Tab-separated table of N, CA and C in Angstrom:
chain	number	residue	atom	x	y	z
A	1	MET	N	4.226	-18.278	24.432
A	1	MET	CA	4.980	-17.605	25.259
A	1	MET	C	5.913	-17.356	25.858
A	2	ILE	N	6.591	-18.259	25.980
A	2	ILE	CA	8.015	-18.654	26.294
A	2	ILE	C	8.618	-17.557	25.766
A	3	GLU	N	8.613	-17.628	24.293
A	3	GLU	CA	8.708	-16.480	22.888
A	3	GLU	C	8.856	-14.998	23.869
A	4	GLN	N	7.578	-14.682	23.822
A	4	GLN	CA	6.850	-13.554	24.383
A	4	GLN	C	7.550	-12.804	25.665
A	5	ALA	N	7.691	-14.072	27.160
A	5	ALA	CA	8.537	-13.557	28.142
A	5	ALA	C	9.331	-13.301	27.511
A	6	LEU	N	10.679	-13.922	26.901
A	6	LEU	CA	12.200	-13.984	26.541
A	6	LEU	C	11.969	-12.438	26.256
A	7	TRP	N	11.383	-12.339	25.678
A	7	TRP	CA	11.520	-10.828	24.636
A	7	TRP	C	11.257	-9.732	25.031
A	8	GLY	N	10.354	-9.764	26.508
A	8	GLY	CA	10.021	-8.851	26.972
A	8	GLY	C	10.881	-8.804	28.273
A	9	ILE	N	11.392	-9.401	28.316
A	9	ILE	CA	12.852	-9.539	29.419
A	9	ILE	C	14.230	-8.817	28.469
A	10	LEU	N	14.179	-9.269	27.368
A	10	LEU	CA	16.068	-8.106	26.274
A	10	LEU	C	14.982	-7.207	26.521
A	11	LEU	N	14.103	-6.773	26.185
A	11	LEU	CA	13.279	-5.748	26.177
A	11	LEU	C	13.321	-4.806	27.199
A	12	ALA	N	13.503	-5.244	28.692
A	12	ALA	CA	13.502	-4.828	29.965
A	12	ALA	C	15.615	-3.977	29.753
A	13	ASP	N	15.848	-5.158	29.371
A	13	ASP	CA	17.282	-5.127	29.759
A	13	ASP	C	17.867	-4.434	29.430
A	14	ASN	N	17.261	-4.076	28.008
A	14	ASN	CA	18.260	-3.097	26.532
A	14	ASN	C	17.918	-1.607	27.769
A	15	LEU	N	16.398	-1.781	28.180
A	15	LEU	CA	16.164	-0.104	28.001
A	15	LEU	C	16.940	0.212	29.538
A	16	ILE	N	17.546	-0.167	30.926
A	16	ILE	CA	18.343	-0.448	31.535
A	16	ILE	C	19.417	-0.205	31.078
A	17	ARG	N	19.827	-0.952	30.165
A	17	ARG	CA	21.181	-0.095	29.751
A	17	ARG	C	21.026	0.460	29.582
A	18	GLN	N	20.166	1.438	27.927
A	18	GLN	CA	20.315	2.974	27.710
A	18	GLN	C	20.511	3.557	28.459
A	19	ALA	N	19.189	3.145	29.697
A	19	ALA	CA	19.587	4.349	30.672
A	19	ALA	C	20.600	4.873	31.554
A	20	MET	N	21.501	3.487	31.905
A	20	MET	CA	22.715	3.599	32.615
A	20	MET	C	23.685	4.229	31.572
A	21	THR	N	23.853	4.025	30.047
A	21	THR	CA	24.898	4.695	29.153
A	21	THR	C	24.204	5.754	28.959
A	22	GLU	N	22.650	6.628	29.407
A	22	GLU	CA	22.731	7.866	28.796
A	22	GLU	C	22.811	8.859	30.317
A	23	ALA	N	22.938	7.830	31.735
A	23	ALA	CA	23.221	8.446	32.619
A	23	ALA	C	25.619	8.446	33.137
A	24	ALA	N	25.480	7.319	32.346
A	24	ALA	CA	26.575	7.807	32.608
A	24	ALA	C	27.662	8.549	31.935
A	25	SER	N	27.013	8.838	30.723
A	25	SER	CA	27.229	10.365	30.101
A	25	SER	C	27.189	11.498	30.397
A	26	LYS	N	26.433	11.313	30.842
A	26	LYS	CA	25.980	12.730	31.993
A	26	LYS	C	27.305	12.805	32.713
A	27	LEU	N	27.851	11.815	33.194
A	27	LEU	CA	29.139	12.051	34.267
A	27	LEU	C	30.710	11.914	33.667
A	28	ASP	N	31.553	12.619	34.363
A	28	ASP	CA	32.713	12.576	33.733
A	28	ASP	C	33.473	11.523	34.048
A	29	SER	N	33.969	10.988	33.181
A	29	SER	CA	34.634	9.476	32.806
A	29	SER	C	34.344	8.001	33.641
A	30	VAL	N	33.026	8.585	32.877
A	30	VAL	CA	32.306	6.775	33.708
A	30	VAL	C	32.097	6.259	32.675
A	31	LEU	N	31.909	4.777	32.662
A	31	LEU	CA	31.276	4.112	31.840
A	31	LEU	C	30.236	3.536	32.396
A	32	PRO	N	29.700	2.858	31.263
A	32	PRO	CA	28.474	1.970	32.043
A	32	PRO	C	28.029	1.221	32.956
A	33	ASN	N	29.353	0.516	32.428
A	33	ASN	CA	29.452	-1.005	33.535
A	33	ASN	C	29.944	-0.989	34.595
A	34	GLN	N	30.453	0.715	35.184
A	34	GLN	CA	30.399	0.682	36.427
A	34	GLN	C	29.671	1.906	37.453
A	35	LEU	N	28.157	1.129	36.581
A	35	LEU	CA	27.133	2.037	37.270
A	35	LEU	C	26.746	0.432	37.741
A	36	SER	N	25.212	0.338	38.846
A	36	SER	CA	25.410	-1.315	39.587
A	36	SER	C	23.081	-1.102	39.454
A	37	ILE	N	23.692	-2.299	38.115
A	37	ILE	CA	22.725	-2.347	37.756
A	37	ILE	C	21.646	-3.153	38.745
A	38	ALA	N	21.981	-4.163	39.243
A	38	ALA	CA	20.714	-4.027	40.155
A	38	ALA	C	20.245	-2.548	40.684
A	39	SER	N	21.174	-1.770	40.566
A	39	SER	CA	20.180	-0.615	41.552
A	39	SER	C	19.324	0.233	40.568
A	40	CYS	N	20.553	0.166	39.501
A	40	CYS	CA	19.763	1.206	38.000
A	40	CYS	C	18.041	0.050	37.906
A	41	SER	N	18.035	-0.580	38.019
A	41	SER	CA	17.034	-1.540	37.471
A	41	SER	C	15.827	-1.213	38.446
A	42	MET	N	15.776	-1.554	39.844
A	42	MET	CA	14.924	-1.288	40.893
A	42	MET	C	14.474	0.659	40.544
A	43	ALA	N	15.536	1.405	40.390
A	43	ALA	CA	14.989	2.321	39.777
A	43	ALA	C	14.212	2.828	38.988
A	44	VAL	N	14.234	2.341	37.235
A	44	VAL	CA	13.781	1.792	35.928
A	44	VAL	C	12.316	1.899	36.593
A	45	THR	N	12.502	0.599	36.869
A	45	THR	CA	11.484	0.007	37.776
A	45	THR	C	10.172	0.917	38.064
A	46	GLN	N	10.781	1.313	39.547
A	46	GLN	CA	10.322	2.051	40.082
A	46	GLN	C	10.189	3.398	38.882
A	47	PHE	N	10.375	4.364	38.493
A	47	PHE	CA	10.214	4.559	37.327
A	47	PHE	C	8.837	4.578	36.601
A	48	PHE	N	8.919	3.416	36.324
A	48	PHE	CA	7.721	3.334	35.225
A	48	PHE	C	5.941	2.714	35.912
A	49	ALA	N	7.008	2.266	37.484
A	49	ALA	CA	6.137	1.986	37.889
A	49	ALA	C	5.337	3.161	38.686
A	50	THR	N	5.616	4.167	38.876
A	50	THR	CA	4.500	5.619	38.911
A	50	THR	C	4.644	6.489	37.789
A	51	ILE	N	5.279	6.126	36.894
A	51	ILE	CA	4.869	7.735	35.805
A	51	ILE	C	3.721	7.452	35.243
A	52	PRO	N	2.348	6.418	35.329
A	52	PRO	CA	1.047	7.067	35.438
A	52	PRO	C	0.747	7.206	36.216
A	53	LEU	N	1.083	7.674	37.379
A	53	LEU	CA	0.644	8.524	38.121
A	53	LEU	C	0.976	10.171	38.183
A	54	THR	N	2.007	9.916	37.263
A	54	THR	CA	1.666	11.913	37.270
A	54	THR	C	1.143	12.299	35.158
A	55	SER	N	1.003	14.229	36.072
A	55	SER	CA	0.242	14.469	34.228
A	55	SER	C	1.385	13.754	33.012
A	56	PRO	N	0.933	14.105	32.236
A	56	PRO	CA	2.216	14.093	30.601
A	56	PRO	C	2.792	15.190	30.974
A	57	GLY	N	2.466	16.313	31.233
A	57	GLY	CA	3.522	17.454	31.248
A	57	GLY	C	5.044	17.180	31.621
A	58	ASN	N	5.255	16.291	32.917
A	58	ASN	CA	6.245	16.276	33.832
A	58	ASN	C	7.409	15.107	33.536
A	59	ILE	N	6.961	14.270	32.265
A	59	ILE	CA	6.700	12.979	32.195
A	59	ILE	C	8.869	13.684	31.872
A	60	PRO	N	9.673	14.577	31.011
A	60	PRO	CA	10.323	14.539	30.860
A	60	PRO	C	10.960	15.501	31.659
A	61	LYS	N	10.747	15.504	32.682
A	61	LYS	CA	10.917	16.394	34.089
A	61	LYS	C	11.639	14.957	35.246
A	62	HIS	N	10.331	14.143	34.944
A	62	HIS	CA	10.902	13.279	35.835
A	62	HIS	C	11.676	12.539	35.155
A	63	ASN	N	12.244	12.105	33.327
A	63	ASN	CA	13.304	11.396	33.435
A	63	ASN	C	14.124	11.803	33.754
A	64	THR	N	14.646	13.303	33.970
A	64	THR	CA	16.106	14.019	33.992
A	64	THR	C	16.251	13.374	35.141
A	65	LEU	N	15.387	12.975	36.546
A	65	LEU	CA	15.103	13.249	37.437
A	65	LEU	C	15.385	11.630	36.792
A	66	LEU	N	15.145	10.925	36.956
A	66	LEU	CA	16.089	9.243	36.759
A	66	LEU	C	17.081	8.862	36.169
A	67	ILE	N	17.067	10.299	35.135
A	67	ILE	CA	19.216	9.819	34.824
A	67	ILE	C	19.848	10.276	35.963
A	68	GLU	N	19.609	11.732	36.473
A	68	GLU	CA	20.293	12.250	37.410
A	68	GLU	C	20.378	11.055	38.589
A	69	GLN	N	19.521	10.662	38.597
A	69	GLN	CA	19.171	9.363	40.324
A	69	GLN	C	20.475	8.528	39.878
A	70	LEU	N	19.999	8.157	38.683
A	70	LEU	CA	21.270	6.728	38.229
A	70	LEU	C	22.719	7.312	38.416
A	71	GLY	N	23.365	7.966	38.192
A	71	GLY	CA	24.531	8.639	38.375
A	71	GLY	C	24.855	8.345	40.507
A	72	TYR	N	23.887	8.200	41.021
A	72	TYR	CA	24.195	8.201	42.540
A	72	TYR	C	24.590	6.047	42.334
A	73	PHE	N	24.013	5.409	41.760
A	73	PHE	CA	24.639	4.515	41.702
A	73	PHE	C	26.017	3.681	41.338
A	74	LYS	N	26.997	4.398	41.101
A	74	LYS	CA	28.265	4.431	40.607
A	74	LYS	C	28.837	3.367	41.868
A	75	LEU	N	29.582	2.503	41.302
A	75	LEU	CA	30.339	1.381	42.497
A	75	LEU	C	31.558	1.956	42.464
A	76	PRO	N	32.404	1.191	43.689
A	76	PRO	CA	33.583	1.603	44.163
A	76	PRO	C	34.964	0.642	43.494
A	77	ARG	N	35.567	1.414	42.834
A	77	ARG	CA	37.127	1.239	41.801
A	77	ARG	C	37.204	0.046	42.453
A	78	ARG	N	37.447	-1.370	41.530
A	78	ARG	CA	37.933	-2.651	41.872
A	78	ARG	C	39.689	-2.174	42.735
A	79	ARG	N	40.066	-2.970	42.820
A	79	ARG	CA	41.020	-3.357	43.757
A	79	ARG	C	42.535	-4.543	42.857
A	80	GLU	N	42.446	-3.977	42.121
A	80	GLU	CA	42.756	-5.197	41.093
A	80	GLU	C	44.418	-5.826	41.995
A	81	GLU	N	45.741	-5.108	42.757
A	81	GLU	CA	46.085	-5.264	43.639
A	81	GLU	C	46.298	-6.270	44.684
A	82	ARG	N	45.395	-6.728	44.313
A	82	ARG	CA	45.032	-7.947	46.484
A	82	ARG	C	45.383	-8.858	45.866
A	83	SER	N	45.639	-10.015	46.249
A	83	SER	CA	45.756	-10.832	45.802
A	83	SER	C	46.380	-11.878	47.469
A	84	TYR	N	45.212	-12.794	47.006
A	84	TYR	CA	45.388	-13.947	48.297
A	84	TYR	C	46.015	-15.347	47.753
A	85	LYS	N	46.645	-16.019	48.721
A	85	LYS	CA	47.141	-17.160	48.387
A	85	LYS	C	46.412	-18.267	49.106
A	86	LYS	N	46.445	-19.660	47.354
A	86	LYS	CA	45.381	-20.600	48.200
A	86	LYS	C	45.668	-20.979	49.073
A	87	TRP	N	45.141	-21.274	50.041
A	87	TRP	CA	45.041	-22.448	51.297
A	87	TRP	C	44.398	-23.309	50.843
A	88	VAL	N	45.227	-24.533	51.282
A	88	VAL	CA	45.063	-26.144	50.980
A	88	VAL	C	45.188	-26.700	53.008
A	89	THR	N	43.957	-27.348	52.326
A	89	THR	CA	43.485	-27.452	53.843
A	89	THR	C	44.179	-29.485	53.931
A	90	PRO	N	45.098	-30.211	54.327
A	90	PRO	CA	45.676	-31.259	54.222
A	90	PRO	C	44.287	-31.685	54.964
A	91	LYS	N	44.704	-33.004	53.863
A	91	LYS	CA	43.591	-34.470	54.254
A	91	LYS	C	43.857	-34.891	55.904
A	92	PRO	N	43.003	-35.686	56.259
A	92	PRO	CA	43.247	-36.053	57.704
A	92	PRO	C	44.103	-37.584	56.774
């Protein structure tokens, strides 16, 4: 059962990463790792939770909307130029 649970987690992670890659390819100069994994995983989970409620003919339309929605979860650029001095507390 543990092996089955691990395979399920790996499958879910690959599915989310695939959706992120597809969403990043639709955006200009955005890499998949520049999208928020937490927000994207929640959106994909919500998509698969509500997909049984839709008719089969509308699934491609909802998939397109999901990929468009994942593009909104772009992370801000990291500021690499920041540096903080190490603060050493004197011992009493």
